[in-house]
Short mmCIF file of C-alpha atoms in Angstrom, two decimals:
data_model
loop_
_atom_site.label_atom_id
_atom_site.label_comp_id
_atom_site.label_asym_id
_atom_site.label_seq_id
_atom_site.Cartn_x
_atom_site.Cartn_y
_atom_site.Cartn_z
CA UNK A 112 24.33 45.86 64.15
CA UNK A 113 26.35 43.43 66.24
CA UNK A 114 24.84 42.14 69.47
CA UNK A 115 25.88 39.92 72.37
CA UNK A 116 23.53 38.24 74.80
CA UNK A 117 23.85 35.98 77.82
CA UNK A 118 21.26 34.20 79.88
CA UNK A 119 22.42 32.82 83.22
CA UNK A 120 20.24 30.37 85.14
CA UNK A 121 21.56 29.25 88.53
CA UNK A 122 19.75 27.14 91.10
CA UNK A 123 22.12 26.63 94.02
CA UNK A 124 19.62 24.56 95.97
CA UNK A 125 19.33 22.00 93.16
CA UNK A 126 23.01 22.21 92.31
CA UNK A 127 22.10 23.09 88.73
CA UNK A 128 23.21 25.91 86.46
CA UNK A 129 22.71 26.68 82.78
CA UNK A 130 24.02 29.31 80.39
CA UNK A 131 23.16 30.48 76.90
CA UNK A 132 25.57 32.80 75.11
CA UNK A 133 24.94 34.37 71.72
CA UNK A 134 28.34 35.70 70.73
CA UNK A 135 28.52 39.14 69.09
CA UNK A 136 26.69 38.46 65.86
CA UNK A 137 25.40 40.64 63.04
CA UNK A 138 23.35 37.77 61.59
CA UNK A 139 19.62 37.34 62.19
CA UNK A 140 20.10 33.68 63.13
CA UNK A 141 22.71 32.14 65.44
CA UNK A 142 23.65 28.52 66.01
CA UNK A 143 25.68 26.48 68.48
CA UNK A 144 25.88 23.24 70.42
CA UNK A 145 24.58 22.36 73.86
CA UNK A 146 27.09 20.93 76.35
CA UNK A 147 25.71 18.93 79.28
CA UNK A 148 28.36 18.07 81.83
CA UNK A 149 29.13 18.70 85.53
CA UNK A 150 32.24 20.68 84.49
CA UNK A 151 30.26 23.39 82.67
CA UNK A 152 30.92 26.97 83.82
CA UNK A 153 29.80 30.34 82.55
CA UNK A 154 33.34 31.13 81.40
CA UNK A 155 33.51 27.88 79.45
CA UNK A 156 30.25 28.62 77.61
CA UNK A 157 31.42 32.17 76.81
CA UNK A 158 34.62 30.76 75.28
CA UNK A 159 32.75 28.04 73.40
CA UNK A 160 30.38 30.61 71.91
CA UNK A 161 33.29 32.73 70.74
CA UNK A 162 34.88 29.59 69.32
CA UNK A 163 31.72 28.92 67.34
CA UNK A 164 31.80 32.43 65.90
CA UNK A 165 35.43 31.94 64.90
CA UNK A 166 34.70 28.57 63.28
CA UNK A 167 31.86 30.03 61.27
CA UNK A 168 33.99 33.05 60.30
CA UNK A 169 36.36 30.66 58.57
CA UNK A 170 33.44 29.64 56.34
CA UNK A 171 32.00 33.07 55.60
CA UNK A 172 29.89 33.48 58.79
CA UNK A 173 26.62 32.16 57.33
CA UNK A 174 25.04 32.50 60.79
CA UNK A 175 26.16 33.86 64.13
CA UNK A 176 27.82 31.79 66.84
CA UNK A 177 26.17 30.65 70.06
CA UNK A 178 26.59 28.02 72.76
CA UNK A 179 24.56 26.55 75.59
CA UNK A 180 25.83 24.70 78.63
CA UNK A 181 24.04 22.88 81.45
CA UNK A 182 25.99 22.09 84.59
CA UNK A 183 24.42 18.69 85.18
CA UNK A 184 25.19 15.05 84.65
CA UNK A 185 23.62 13.55 81.50
CA UNK A 186 22.31 10.69 83.66
CA UNK A 187 20.85 12.90 86.43
CA UNK A 188 17.24 11.72 86.97
CA UNK A 189 16.19 15.39 87.19
CA UNK A 190 17.65 16.26 83.79
CA UNK A 191 14.30 16.41 82.01
CA UNK A 192 13.14 18.97 84.58
CA UNK A 193 16.37 20.97 84.18
CA UNK A 194 16.00 20.98 80.39
CA UNK A 195 12.51 22.38 80.75
CA UNK A 196 13.71 25.09 83.15
CA UNK A 197 16.51 26.01 80.77
CA UNK A 198 14.13 26.21 77.81
CA UNK A 199 11.76 28.51 79.68
CA UNK A 200 14.59 30.79 80.81
CA UNK A 201 15.84 31.08 77.21
CA UNK A 202 12.45 31.12 75.50
CA UNK A 203 12.77 34.57 73.93
CA UNK A 204 16.10 33.85 72.22
CA UNK A 205 15.33 30.24 71.33
CA UNK A 206 12.05 31.13 69.64
CA UNK A 207 13.37 34.14 67.74
CA UNK A 208 17.04 33.98 66.75
CA UNK A 209 19.01 31.07 68.18
CA UNK A 210 19.15 27.38 67.24
CA UNK A 211 20.78 24.75 69.44
CA UNK A 212 22.43 21.48 68.44
CA UNK A 213 24.39 18.81 70.30
CA UNK A 214 27.74 19.10 72.01
CA UNK A 215 29.51 16.95 74.59
CA UNK A 216 27.09 15.03 76.82
CA UNK A 217 23.96 15.96 74.87
CA UNK A 218 21.79 13.41 73.10
CA UNK A 219 19.02 14.03 70.61
CA UNK A 220 16.26 13.32 73.12
CA UNK A 221 17.62 16.13 75.29
CA UNK A 222 17.38 18.61 72.42
CA UNK A 223 13.92 17.26 71.63
CA UNK A 224 12.90 17.94 75.25
CA UNK A 225 14.06 21.57 75.01
CA UNK A 226 12.04 22.11 71.85
CA UNK A 227 9.04 20.21 73.20
CA UNK A 228 8.97 22.72 76.05
CA UNK A 229 9.16 25.55 73.53
CA UNK A 230 6.39 23.92 71.45
CA UNK A 231 8.34 24.25 68.22
CA UNK A 232 10.64 22.12 66.07
CA UNK A 233 14.41 22.37 66.48
CA UNK A 234 14.69 24.24 63.17
CA UNK A 235 11.61 26.39 63.75
CA UNK A 236 13.71 29.57 63.84
CA UNK A 237 15.36 28.65 60.54
CA UNK A 238 11.98 28.00 58.95
CA UNK A 239 10.73 31.38 60.09
CA UNK A 240 13.75 33.28 58.79
CA UNK A 241 14.20 31.28 55.57
CA UNK A 242 10.70 30.15 54.59
CA UNK A 243 11.31 27.34 52.10
CA UNK A 244 9.67 23.96 51.78
CA UNK A 245 13.08 22.28 52.06
CA UNK A 246 13.87 22.90 55.74
CA UNK A 247 13.29 19.83 57.97
CA UNK A 248 12.38 19.82 61.65
CA UNK A 249 15.71 18.66 63.11
CA UNK A 250 19.38 19.33 62.43
CA UNK A 251 20.35 15.78 61.59
CA UNK A 252 17.76 15.83 58.78
CA UNK A 253 19.54 18.64 56.93
CA UNK A 254 20.83 17.76 53.47
CA UNK A 255 24.51 16.82 53.60
CA UNK A 256 24.47 15.82 57.28
CA UNK A 257 26.74 12.76 57.42
CA UNK A 258 28.34 10.44 59.96
CA UNK A 259 31.84 11.36 61.18
CA UNK A 260 31.58 14.84 59.69
CA UNK A 261 33.56 16.57 62.42
CA UNK A 262 36.19 13.86 62.02
CA UNK A 263 36.12 14.51 58.29
CA UNK A 264 37.17 18.12 58.81
CA UNK A 265 39.93 17.14 61.24
CA UNK A 266 41.16 14.64 58.64
CA UNK A 267 41.31 17.35 55.95
CA UNK A 268 43.37 19.58 58.24
CA UNK A 269 45.80 16.71 58.89
CA UNK A 270 46.03 15.99 55.18
CA UNK A 271 46.89 19.63 54.47
CA UNK A 272 49.38 19.88 57.34
CA UNK A 273 51.24 16.82 56.00
CA UNK A 274 51.15 18.03 52.42
CA UNK A 275 49.02 15.06 51.41
CA UNK A 276 51.63 12.54 52.58
CA UNK A 277 49.26 10.39 54.61
CA UNK A 278 50.26 6.87 53.61
CA UNK A 279 52.31 5.45 56.45
CA UNK A 280 52.01 8.59 58.57
CA UNK A 281 51.87 7.81 62.31
CA UNK A 282 48.98 9.43 64.16
CA UNK A 283 48.14 9.32 67.87
CA UNK A 284 44.62 10.28 68.95
CA UNK A 285 43.74 11.53 72.43
CA UNK A 286 40.11 10.58 72.95
CA UNK A 287 38.27 7.84 71.09
CA UNK A 288 34.73 9.21 71.17
CA UNK A 289 32.74 10.39 68.17
CA UNK A 290 35.42 12.76 66.86
CA UNK A 291 38.46 10.60 67.63
CA UNK A 292 36.92 7.45 66.18
CA UNK A 293 35.76 9.38 63.11
CA UNK A 294 39.26 10.73 62.50
CA UNK A 295 40.71 7.22 62.88
CA UNK A 296 38.24 5.87 60.32
CA UNK A 297 39.22 8.49 57.73
CA UNK A 298 42.94 8.08 58.43
CA UNK A 299 42.85 4.30 58.07
CA UNK A 300 41.14 4.61 54.69
CA UNK A 301 43.89 7.00 53.53
CA UNK A 302 46.67 4.59 54.54
CA UNK A 303 47.85 6.35 57.71
CA UNK A 304 48.74 4.34 60.83
CA UNK A 305 46.96 5.01 64.11
CA UNK A 306 49.73 4.23 66.62
CA UNK A 307 47.86 5.06 69.80
CA UNK A 308 44.53 6.18 71.21
CA UNK A 309 43.32 7.00 74.69
CA UNK A 310 40.06 7.10 76.59
CA UNK A 311 39.25 8.59 79.98
CA UNK A 312 41.26 5.98 81.87
CA UNK A 313 44.12 4.67 79.74
CA UNK A 314 46.15 4.71 76.55
CA UNK A 315 46.16 1.92 73.97
CA UNK A 316 49.44 1.82 72.07
CA UNK A 317 50.45 0.00 68.91
CA UNK A 318 53.63 1.24 67.25
CA UNK A 319 52.93 -0.96 64.20
CA UNK A 320 49.41 0.39 63.87
CA UNK A 321 46.03 -0.22 65.48
CA UNK A 322 42.90 -1.36 63.65
CA UNK A 323 40.18 1.30 64.19
CA UNK A 324 37.48 -1.32 63.58
CA UNK A 325 38.87 -3.53 66.35
CA UNK A 326 39.03 -0.52 68.68
CA UNK A 327 35.41 0.37 67.95
CA UNK A 328 34.39 -3.23 68.63
CA UNK A 329 36.19 -3.04 71.99
CA UNK A 330 34.12 -0.10 73.29
CA UNK A 331 31.77 -0.88 76.14
CA UNK A 332 28.39 0.70 76.94
CA UNK A 333 30.07 3.63 78.70
CA UNK A 334 32.21 4.41 75.65
CA UNK A 335 35.45 3.17 77.22
CA UNK A 336 37.79 0.67 75.57
CA UNK A 337 37.37 -2.64 77.38
CA UNK A 338 40.78 -4.25 77.83
CA UNK A 339 39.32 -7.75 77.59
CA UNK A 340 38.08 -6.99 74.07
CA UNK A 341 41.30 -5.52 72.70
CA UNK A 342 43.52 -7.45 70.28
CA UNK A 343 46.50 -9.11 71.96
CA UNK A 344 48.95 -6.87 70.11
CA UNK A 345 47.71 -3.77 71.95
CA UNK A 346 49.75 -2.33 74.80
CA UNK A 347 47.79 -0.74 77.64
CA UNK A 348 49.51 2.20 79.36
CA UNK A 349 48.74 5.17 81.59
CA UNK A 350 46.41 7.59 79.84
CA UNK A 351 48.84 10.47 79.39
CA UNK A 352 51.57 8.23 78.01
CA UNK A 353 49.84 8.76 74.69
CA UNK A 354 51.17 12.33 74.54
CA UNK A 355 54.77 11.16 74.67
CA UNK A 356 54.46 8.59 71.89
CA UNK A 357 56.55 9.08 68.74
CA UNK A 358 54.12 10.17 66.02
CA UNK A 359 53.93 12.48 63.03
CA UNK A 360 50.65 13.96 64.25
CA UNK A 361 48.90 14.13 67.61
CA UNK A 362 45.13 14.69 67.46
CA UNK A 363 43.52 16.11 70.62
CA UNK A 364 39.92 14.90 70.55
CA UNK A 365 39.15 14.15 74.20
CA UNK A 366 37.61 17.38 75.50
CA UNK A 367 38.23 20.96 76.60
CA UNK A 368 41.06 22.17 78.86
CA UNK A 369 42.77 18.76 79.05
CA UNK A 370 46.30 19.68 77.94
CA UNK A 371 48.16 22.19 80.13
CA UNK A 372 51.74 23.40 79.88
CA UNK A 373 53.16 20.41 81.75
CA UNK A 374 51.33 17.96 79.49
CA UNK A 375 52.38 19.92 76.40
CA UNK A 376 56.02 19.54 77.42
CA UNK A 377 55.65 15.77 76.96
CA UNK A 378 54.35 15.99 73.39
CA UNK A 379 56.81 14.65 70.83
CA UNK A 380 54.75 14.97 67.63
CA UNK A 381 55.79 17.90 65.38
CA UNK A 382 52.13 18.56 64.44
CA UNK A 383 49.25 18.88 66.92
CA UNK A 384 45.66 19.12 65.68
CA UNK A 385 42.90 20.29 68.03
CA UNK A 386 39.99 18.03 67.18
CA UNK A 387 38.17 19.06 70.36
CA UNK A 388 37.08 22.55 71.32
CA UNK A 389 39.73 24.32 73.40
CA UNK A 390 41.74 21.16 74.02
CA UNK A 391 44.87 23.25 74.68
CA UNK A 392 45.02 25.54 77.69
CA UNK A 393 46.73 28.93 77.18
CA UNK A 394 50.01 27.82 78.77
CA UNK A 395 50.06 24.76 76.50
CA UNK A 396 49.51 26.93 73.43
CA UNK A 397 52.46 29.09 74.51
CA UNK A 398 54.68 26.09 75.26
CA UNK A 399 54.05 24.45 71.89
CA UNK A 400 54.56 27.72 70.03
CA UNK A 401 57.87 28.29 71.85
CA UNK A 402 59.04 24.85 70.67
CA UNK A 403 57.91 25.51 67.07
CA UNK A 404 55.40 22.66 67.20
CA UNK A 405 52.86 23.24 64.45
CA UNK A 406 49.32 23.54 65.81
CA UNK A 407 46.14 23.42 63.74
CA UNK A 408 43.67 25.18 66.07
CA UNK A 409 40.21 23.93 66.91
CA UNK A 410 38.53 26.80 65.07
CA UNK A 411 39.97 25.42 61.83
CA UNK A 412 40.15 21.65 62.32
CA UNK A 413 36.88 21.26 64.24
CA UNK A 414 34.76 23.46 61.98
CA UNK A 415 33.20 21.16 59.37
CA UNK A 416 29.99 20.33 61.26
CA UNK A 417 29.39 23.96 62.16
CA UNK A 418 29.94 24.99 58.55
CA UNK A 419 27.54 22.42 57.09
CA UNK A 420 24.78 23.21 59.57
CA UNK A 421 25.35 26.97 59.44
CA UNK A 422 25.16 27.19 55.66
CA UNK A 423 22.09 24.97 55.42
CA UNK A 424 20.32 26.94 58.16
CA UNK A 425 21.12 30.21 56.38
CA UNK A 426 19.93 28.87 53.02
CA UNK A 427 16.80 27.15 54.26
CA UNK A 428 18.42 23.79 53.41
CA UNK A 429 18.63 24.61 49.71
CA UNK A 430 22.37 24.14 49.07
CA UNK A 431 23.42 20.98 47.16
CA UNK A 432 25.58 18.85 49.50
CA UNK A 433 28.37 17.97 47.01
CA UNK A 434 29.13 21.62 46.25
CA UNK A 435 28.76 22.65 49.91
CA UNK A 436 31.12 19.92 51.13
CA UNK A 437 33.64 20.84 48.44
CA UNK A 438 33.61 24.44 49.72
CA UNK A 439 33.99 23.30 53.34
CA UNK A 440 36.96 21.12 52.41
CA UNK A 441 38.62 23.97 50.51
CA UNK A 442 38.07 26.38 53.39
CA UNK A 443 39.57 24.02 55.98
CA UNK A 444 42.60 23.30 53.82
CA UNK A 445 43.10 26.96 52.94
CA UNK A 446 42.76 28.06 56.57
CA UNK A 447 45.12 25.32 57.76
CA UNK A 448 47.81 26.60 55.42
CA UNK A 449 47.08 30.30 56.00
CA UNK A 450 47.26 30.00 59.79
CA UNK A 451 50.67 28.37 59.58
CA UNK A 452 52.02 31.07 57.22
CA UNK A 453 50.72 33.95 59.33
CA UNK A 454 51.88 32.34 62.57
CA UNK A 455 55.42 32.18 61.21
CA UNK A 456 55.32 35.65 59.67
CA UNK A 457 54.12 37.37 62.84
CA UNK A 458 55.71 35.08 65.42
CA UNK A 459 52.35 34.39 67.08
CA UNK A 460 50.55 31.18 67.99
CA UNK A 461 48.18 29.54 65.53
CA UNK A 462 44.90 30.54 67.18
CA UNK A 463 46.00 34.16 67.44
CA UNK A 464 46.93 33.96 63.76
CA UNK A 465 43.44 32.76 62.90
CA UNK A 466 41.91 35.66 64.82
CA UNK A 467 44.00 37.98 62.66
CA UNK A 468 42.77 36.22 59.53
CA UNK A 469 39.10 36.74 60.38
CA UNK A 470 39.53 40.26 61.72
CA UNK A 471 39.24 39.63 65.46
CA UNK A 472 35.53 40.39 65.52
CA UNK A 473 34.33 37.38 67.49
CA UNK A 474 33.87 38.19 71.15
CA UNK A 475 34.67 41.88 70.70
CA UNK A 476 31.54 43.02 72.48
CA UNK A 477 31.77 40.67 75.45
CA UNK A 478 32.50 43.47 77.91
CA UNK A 479 29.30 45.25 76.81
CA UNK A 480 27.22 42.09 77.20
CA UNK A 481 23.48 42.20 77.56
CA UNK A 482 23.24 39.66 80.37
CA UNK A 483 20.13 38.18 81.94
CA UNK A 484 20.26 36.37 85.28
CA UNK A 485 17.35 34.05 86.01
CA UNK A 486 16.68 32.44 89.39
CA UNK A 487 14.74 29.25 89.88
CA UNK A 488 11.85 31.14 91.44
CA UNK A 489 11.40 33.33 88.36
CA UNK A 490 10.57 30.38 86.10
CA UNK A 491 7.23 29.06 85.00
CA UNK A 492 6.71 25.33 85.17
CA UNK A 493 7.67 23.60 81.90
CA UNK A 494 4.75 23.30 79.53
CA UNK A 495 3.27 19.87 78.92
#
């Protein structure tokens, strides 16, 4: 039986809010990341949870999709308290069916704080549902968990979209965080040229190709690219100039809701790959589709981490990594090609095509949501 649950925690006095959404799942375990950022809204978390269900559907839905979001700054001195409040509000779901990992803004210590409050390991729910002696305590200890694994999936989708013709291909990357840098690393090894990247403040352009290692070395403690550390051949430009650069592929890896219709109108690349969740706003999706720009949607390109974790959770960490990664690669490549075919056949955008491929089940029960609102006064103090 499919179910959908929401927990809403809002403390107006503290200026803090948190949301947990378990998107209509017929699995006994659900999984999703935890986003910690001042931009978090309930609607965003609902969409992210549906996105997680769609990603997992492209890999056989080993577990259900979920998402958590805390409207708070990762460096707020009260964050530890907020994490404890959130854990208490979500205790029933987080100790019975739902496992949380990291998303934008979240660090491992933050997840550890949630599970310390719950007095259980991060993978305690998985251990209970799949009692094997192979399941570790934390997600990053799962077999097959590797560095740059989201970037690996984005790379495979690019490789498929270009028909394997990566050597010399020009790629621009919006966002040079974990995903963007990971994609650049894989592309450079395959012989592609990274011709531009951007961070929160600026674009770094290099028509003849940028060295991903030099870019990584130029990052400062805040994750931005320090101009003083960049090679002299780099050209620094306004951030959104990246979108207008001539390239064979544009990778959107900066964050959610960053490309609207006006920004999409500037894009010159014939292939756009969503490396970040919901990078394209609805009007941008429509604008790119109207111009016949090929889009590989987030639910395909950004799915490798979810697939690895989901399958190992469902199996109790018993799947051999080489075979599992081979399946994930095949799924991403197959879905990249299938979305493009169906998009052309039906005259619909790529994400709508993917929904057709997986049957449109994700999010279907949202209007019948079982929703719990929790106020600050209803909470127990976090346990020591």
